[in-house]
GROMACS .gro file of C-alpha atoms in nm:
model
   95
    1MET     CA    1   6.212  16.295 -13.613
    2GLU     CA    2   6.574  16.327 -13.729
    3ALA     CA    3   6.717  16.302 -13.375
    4ASP     CA    4   6.484  16.014 -13.273
    5PRO     CA    5   6.340  15.845 -13.584
    6LEU     CA    6   6.199  15.547 -13.386
    7GLU     CA    7   6.048  15.787 -13.128
    8ARG     CA    8   6.192  15.608 -12.829
    9THR     CA    9   6.256  15.922 -12.622
   10ASN     CA   10   5.959  16.048 -12.421
   11LEU     CA   11   5.958  16.426 -12.472
   12ALA     CA   12   5.656  16.481 -12.246
   13THR     CA   13   5.882  16.474 -11.941
   14ASP     CA   14   6.143  16.701 -12.102
   15PRO     CA   15   6.131  17.053 -11.942
   16GLY     CA   16   6.188  17.204 -12.287
   17HIS     CA   17   5.854  17.063 -12.403
   18ALA     CA   18   5.653  17.128 -12.083
   19THR     CA   19   5.426  17.391 -12.244
   20LEU     CA   20   5.344  17.167 -12.540
   21ALA     CA   21   5.278  16.867 -12.311
   22ALA     CA   22   5.052  17.078 -12.087
   23GLY     CA   23   4.855  17.191 -12.394
   24PHE     CA   24   4.805  16.831 -12.506
   25ALA     CA   25   4.697  16.730 -12.154
   26ALA     CA   26   4.445  17.017 -12.140
   27GLY     CA   27   4.304  16.915 -12.479
   28VAL     CA   28   4.259  16.556 -12.366
   29ALA     CA   29   4.096  16.664 -12.039
   30GLY     CA   30   3.858  16.892 -12.229
   31ARG     CA   31   3.745  16.618 -12.470
   32TRP     CA   32   3.719  16.309 -12.250
   33ASP     CA   33   3.611  16.234 -11.895
   34ALA     CA   34   3.893  16.005 -11.778
   35ALA     CA   35   3.711  15.895 -11.461
   36ALA     CA   36   3.402  15.789 -11.657
   37ILE     CA   37   3.618  15.602 -11.907
   38ARG     CA   38   3.801  15.421 -11.625
   39GLU     CA   39   3.463  15.301 -11.495
   40ALA     CA   40   3.299  15.220 -11.829
   41VAL     CA   41   3.581  15.022 -11.992
   42PRO     CA   42   3.621  14.750 -11.726
   43GLU     CA   43   3.242  14.715 -11.699
   44SER     CA   44   3.217  14.673 -12.076
   45GLN     CA   45   3.497  14.417 -12.067
   46ARG     CA   46   3.321  14.221 -11.790
   47ALA     CA   47   2.994  14.219 -11.983
   48ARG     CA   48   3.166  14.103 -12.303
   49ARG     CA   49   3.350  13.832 -12.108
   50VAL     CA   50   3.023  13.701 -11.961
   51LEU     CA   51   2.866  13.695 -12.306
   52HIS     CA   52   3.171  13.521 -12.454
   53ASP     CA   53   3.167  13.256 -12.180
   54ALA     CA   54   2.795  13.198 -12.233
   55MET     CA   55   2.837  13.168 -12.609
   56THR     CA   56   3.119  12.913 -12.581
   57THR     CA   57   2.949  12.692 -12.321
   58GLY     CA   58   2.750  12.400 -12.457
   59GLY     CA   59   2.618  12.392 -12.811
   60ARG     CA   60   2.617  12.699 -13.028
   61HIS     CA   61   2.278  12.841 -13.112
   62HIS     CA   62   2.193  13.107 -13.366
   63TRP     CA   63   2.030  13.422 -13.238
   64ASP     CA   64   1.780  13.427 -13.524
   65TYR     CA   65   1.505  13.170 -13.562
   66GLU     CA   66   1.599  12.913 -13.821
   67PRO     CA   67   1.329  12.655 -13.896
   68VAL     CA   68   1.446  12.303 -13.964
   69ARG     CA   69   1.435  12.240 -14.335
   70GLY     CA   70   1.362  11.899 -14.480
   71THR     CA   71   1.534  11.925 -14.816
   72ALA     CA   72   1.423  11.574 -14.913
   73ASN     CA   73   1.068  11.703 -14.960
   74GLU     CA   74   1.138  12.068 -15.029
   75TYR     CA   75   1.195  12.071 -15.403
   76VAL     CA   76   1.091  11.729 -15.535
   77ARG     CA   77   0.788  11.561 -15.393
   78ASN     CA   78   0.923  11.207 -15.380
   79HIS     CA   79   0.667  11.101 -15.124
   80MET     CA   80   0.375  11.162 -15.364
   81ASP     CA   81   0.240  10.932 -15.630
   82TRP     CA   82   0.235  11.149 -15.944
   83ALA     CA   83  -0.047  10.949 -16.095
   84GLU     CA   84  -0.268  11.057 -15.806
   85ALA     CA   85  -0.123  11.401 -15.750
   86SER     CA   86  -0.143  11.525 -16.109
   87PRO     CA   87  -0.522  11.541 -16.137
   88ARG     CA   88  -0.552  11.705 -15.794
   89SER     CA   89  -0.299  11.978 -15.881
   90ARG     CA   90  -0.465  12.099 -16.198
   91PHE     CA   91  -0.714  12.380 -16.219
   92PRO     CA   92  -0.985  12.326 -16.308
   93ARG     CA   93  -0.979  11.981 -16.158
   94ILE     CA   94  -1.005  11.681 -16.383
   95GLY     CA   95  -1.252  11.408 -16.302
   0.00000   0.00000   0.00000
């Protein structure tokens, strides 16, 4: 770190660090299957690209069902005559 604080020198190709680099390479090879990753990543990228293109074409739709809400009649029943509705909404009914 003192000789190269910005880490711009690649020590993996330095013969003095060949053993350390080989150990790192063996550790990587033991943990991950590079061939499978090379196949899976581009396929995943293609699938995400198709989905992105589909989502940005035309109108946007939510994935979940969202019923249309008529807020004009949801909380206050403006369409009802209260003189007629009041007796019908009581229990027991009046009249």
